Short mmCIF file of C-alpha atoms in Angstrom, two decimals:
data_model
loop_
_atom_site.label_atom_id
_atom_site.label_comp_id
_atom_site.label_asym_id
_atom_site.label_seq_id
_atom_site.Cartn_x
_atom_site.Cartn_y
_atom_site.Cartn_z
CA MET O 1 0.00 0.00 0.00
CA CYS O 2 1.37 3.43 0.91
CA GLU O 3 4.83 3.41 2.52
CA THR O 4 5.15 7.10 3.34
CA ARG O 5 2.64 9.37 4.98
CA SER O 6 1.44 12.26 2.86
CA GLU O 7 0.93 15.68 4.38
CA LYS O 8 -2.30 15.92 2.41
CA LYS O 9 -5.14 16.91 4.75
CA CYS O 10 -8.16 14.75 3.98
CA VAL O 11 -11.74 14.47 5.15
CA LEU O 12 -13.60 11.18 4.69
CA PHE O 13 -17.37 11.02 4.28
CA THR O 14 -18.58 7.48 4.87
CA ASN O 15 -21.61 5.66 6.12
CA ARG O 16 -19.67 2.48 6.80
CA TYR O 17 -16.80 1.55 9.05
CA SER O 18 -14.12 -0.19 6.97
CA GLU O 19 -10.39 -0.71 6.73
CA LEU O 20 -10.34 2.40 4.55
CA ILE O 21 -10.37 4.58 7.66
CA PRO O 22 -7.15 3.33 9.30
CA ALA O 23 -5.49 3.07 5.86
CA LEU O 24 -6.23 6.75 5.17
CA ALA O 25 -5.14 7.69 8.69
CA ARG O 26 -1.78 5.99 8.08
CA ALA O 27 -1.31 7.44 4.58
CA THR O 28 -2.54 11.03 5.02
CA ARG O 29 -3.38 13.60 7.64
CA LEU O 30 -6.95 12.38 8.04
CA GLN O 31 -8.53 15.39 9.71
CA CYS O 32 -12.12 14.36 9.99
CA ILE O 33 -14.50 11.47 9.47
CA VAL O 34 -18.05 12.54 8.67
CA HIS O 35 -20.80 9.97 8.99
CA PRO O 36 -24.46 10.16 9.89
CA THR O 37 -25.50 6.85 11.36
CA GLU O 38 -22.73 4.97 13.14
CA PRO O 39 -23.59 3.90 16.70
CA ARG O 40 -21.66 5.41 19.61
CA GLU O 41 -19.47 2.28 19.95
CA GLN O 42 -18.20 2.81 16.42
CA VAL O 43 -17.39 6.45 17.16
CA ALA O 44 -15.22 5.31 20.07
CA THR O 45 -13.46 2.79 17.81
CA LEU O 46 -12.90 5.45 15.15
CA LYS O 47 -11.43 7.84 17.71
CA GLU O 48 -9.08 5.08 18.84
CA LEU O 49 -7.96 4.32 15.29
CA CYS O 50 -7.60 7.96 14.30
CA PRO O 51 -6.78 9.90 17.48
CA ASN O 52 -5.78 13.04 15.56
CA SER O 53 -9.03 13.15 13.60
CA THR O 54 -12.30 14.77 14.49
CA VAL O 55 -15.13 12.26 14.22
CA MET O 56 -18.36 14.03 13.32
CA GLN O 57 -21.57 12.08 13.73
CA CYS O 58 -23.66 14.85 12.34
CA TYR O 59 -24.10 14.88 8.58
CA THR O 60 -27.69 15.00 7.43
CA PRO O 61 -29.13 17.22 4.71
CA SER O 62 -30.34 19.61 7.43
CA THR O 63 -26.86 19.92 9.02
CA ALA O 64 -24.91 20.09 5.74
CA SER O 65 -24.18 23.82 5.95
CA ASN O 66 -22.94 23.56 9.56
CA VAL O 67 -20.65 20.67 8.64
CA ALA O 68 -19.37 22.65 5.64
CA ARG O 69 -18.50 25.62 7.90
CA GLU O 70 -16.56 23.38 10.27
CA LEU O 71 -14.71 21.75 7.40
CA HIS O 72 -13.94 25.09 5.79
CA ASN O 73 -12.21 26.14 9.01
CA MET O 74 -10.10 22.95 8.90
CA ALA O 75 -8.89 23.86 5.38
CA PRO O 76 -8.58 20.30 4.06
CA ASP O 77 -6.85 19.52 0.76
CA LEU O 78 -9.29 16.84 -0.32
CA LEU O 79 -12.78 15.49 0.45
CA ILE O 80 -13.16 11.74 -0.09
CA THR O 81 -16.47 9.90 -0.15
CA TYR O 82 -16.98 6.15 0.10
CA ALA O 83 -20.29 4.41 0.77
CA PHE O 84 -21.82 7.76 1.68
CA GLN O 85 -25.48 7.95 0.81
CA HIS O 86 -25.86 11.70 0.44
CA ILE O 87 -24.96 14.05 -2.39
CA LEU O 88 -22.87 16.88 -1.00
CA PRO O 89 -24.33 20.31 -1.82
CA ALA O 90 -22.51 22.31 -4.51
CA TYR O 91 -21.00 24.70 -1.95
CA TYR O 92 -18.78 21.88 -0.69
CA ALA O 93 -16.73 22.41 -3.87
CA ASP O 94 -15.74 25.78 -2.41
CA ILE O 95 -13.99 24.01 0.48
CA CYS O 96 -11.65 21.90 -1.67
CA PRO O 97 -11.75 19.28 -4.46
CA GLY O 98 -13.59 16.03 -3.81
CA ILE O 99 -13.35 12.48 -5.07
CA ASN O 100 -15.46 9.35 -4.66
CA LEU O 101 -14.35 5.71 -4.42
CA HIS O 102 -17.22 3.89 -6.17
CA PRO O 103 -17.66 0.10 -6.22
CA SER O 104 -18.28 -0.40 -9.94
CA LEU O 105 -16.60 0.33 -13.23
CA LEU O 106 -18.25 3.63 -14.05
CA PRO O 107 -20.07 4.75 -16.07
CA ALA O 108 -21.79 1.37 -15.62
CA TYR O 109 -23.75 0.85 -12.40
CA PRO O 110 -23.81 4.29 -10.77
CA GLY O 111 -25.83 4.88 -7.63
CA LEU O 112 -26.39 3.26 -4.27
CA ASN O 113 -26.52 -0.49 -5.04
CA PRO O 114 -24.03 -1.21 -7.80
CA TRP O 115 -22.97 -4.64 -6.60
CA GLN O 116 -26.46 -5.97 -6.14
CA GLU O 117 -27.32 -4.74 -9.63
CA GLN O 118 -24.20 -6.31 -11.17
CA MET O 119 -24.91 -9.65 -9.50
CA ARG O 120 -28.54 -9.50 -10.63
CA ASP O 121 -27.34 -8.86 -14.19
CA GLY O 122 -24.77 -11.69 -14.09
CA VAL O 123 -21.79 -9.40 -14.60
CA LYS O 124 -18.57 -11.45 -14.37
CA GLN O 125 -16.20 -8.62 -13.48
CA GLY O 126 -16.48 -5.97 -10.83
CA GLY O 127 -14.26 -3.06 -10.01
CA TYR O 128 -13.69 0.23 -8.28
CA THR O 129 -13.63 3.66 -9.89
CA ILE O 130 -12.31 6.90 -8.44
CA HIS O 131 -13.97 9.95 -9.90
CA ARG O 132 -14.28 13.64 -9.12
CA LEU O 133 -17.34 14.69 -7.14
CA THR O 134 -20.01 16.56 -9.06
CA GLN O 135 -23.67 17.29 -8.44
CA GLN O 136 -24.60 14.41 -10.73
CA VAL O 137 -24.37 11.03 -9.00
CA ASP O 138 -21.22 9.13 -10.02
CA ALA O 139 -20.76 11.26 -13.15
CA GLY O 140 -17.54 13.17 -12.46
CA GLU O 141 -14.28 12.83 -14.38
CA ILE O 142 -12.87 9.32 -13.94
CA LEU O 143 -9.40 9.48 -12.41
CA ASP O 144 -8.57 5.78 -12.10
CA SER O 145 -10.16 2.35 -11.88
CA VAL O 146 -9.34 -1.28 -11.23
CA THR O 147 -11.10 -4.43 -12.47
CA PHE O 148 -11.42 -7.80 -10.78
CA THR O 149 -13.26 -11.05 -11.44
CA TRP O 150 -16.00 -11.91 -8.98
CA PRO O 151 -14.98 -14.85 -6.80
CA ILE O 152 -16.83 -18.14 -7.29
CA PRO O 153 -18.67 -19.05 -5.20
CA THR O 154 -19.59 -15.48 -4.38
CA PRO O 155 -19.37 -14.81 -0.63
CA SER O 156 -21.91 -12.73 1.26
CA LEU O 157 -22.14 -9.12 0.18
CA ALA O 158 -20.51 -7.95 3.44
CA LYS O 159 -17.51 -10.30 3.00
CA LEU O 160 -17.25 -9.38 -0.68
CA ARG O 161 -17.20 -5.66 0.14
CA GLU O 162 -14.55 -6.14 2.82
CA SER O 163 -12.24 -8.38 0.79
CA THR O 164 -12.40 -6.40 -2.46
CA LEU O 165 -12.03 -3.08 -0.66
CA LEU O 166 -8.85 -4.37 0.99
CA GLN O 167 -7.47 -5.98 -2.13
CA TYR O 168 -8.48 -3.45 -4.79
CA GLY O 169 -10.24 -0.30 -3.54
CA ILE O 170 -7.82 0.87 -0.86
CA PRO O 171 -4.65 0.32 -2.95
CA LEU O 172 -6.29 2.13 -5.88
CA LEU O 173 -7.12 5.14 -3.71
CA LEU O 174 -3.75 5.27 -1.93
CA ASN O 175 -1.84 5.00 -5.22
CA LEU O 176 -3.88 7.83 -6.69
CA LEU O 177 -3.29 9.98 -3.60
CA LYS O 178 0.47 9.38 -3.91
CA LYS O 179 0.55 10.24 -7.61
CA THR O 180 -1.62 13.21 -8.37
CA ILE O 181 -4.28 14.55 -6.15
#
């Protein structure tokens, strides 16, 4: 993965605890984790994993402007979204650039349930795409992607998410962060 820590200040928007959080904390200056629904126990775990980050359990459409003000004061270099089920308002682009780690090979299968849709359609290969955030769902400029073949037999969706994120998604994101963004 990433051998050296970047001084890039990042904010992660996610609705799911995953190995992405500690990987980003090791590879960047992860300033803040924004998520709306994690239970209190997860917040404690996140604070343990990322002691120098601010964990915000407060993003909802009605609190979006307050979160944006707090983030603006932090002056991050990059907003990253992964498994975050809200579209950030356009004014978030005024804070800094944003990217999304999406679990499909865009432009195919945008939206909230790409893996379920791919499995339903019998797609043999999955992937991850990193694209710039825009107001259109999963429609920003594609920055990088990786393809993999679905394992047979296919494990549960939770195990599949975890294993492919570790094997493909996190390395893709960390390599991109090292190179360009």
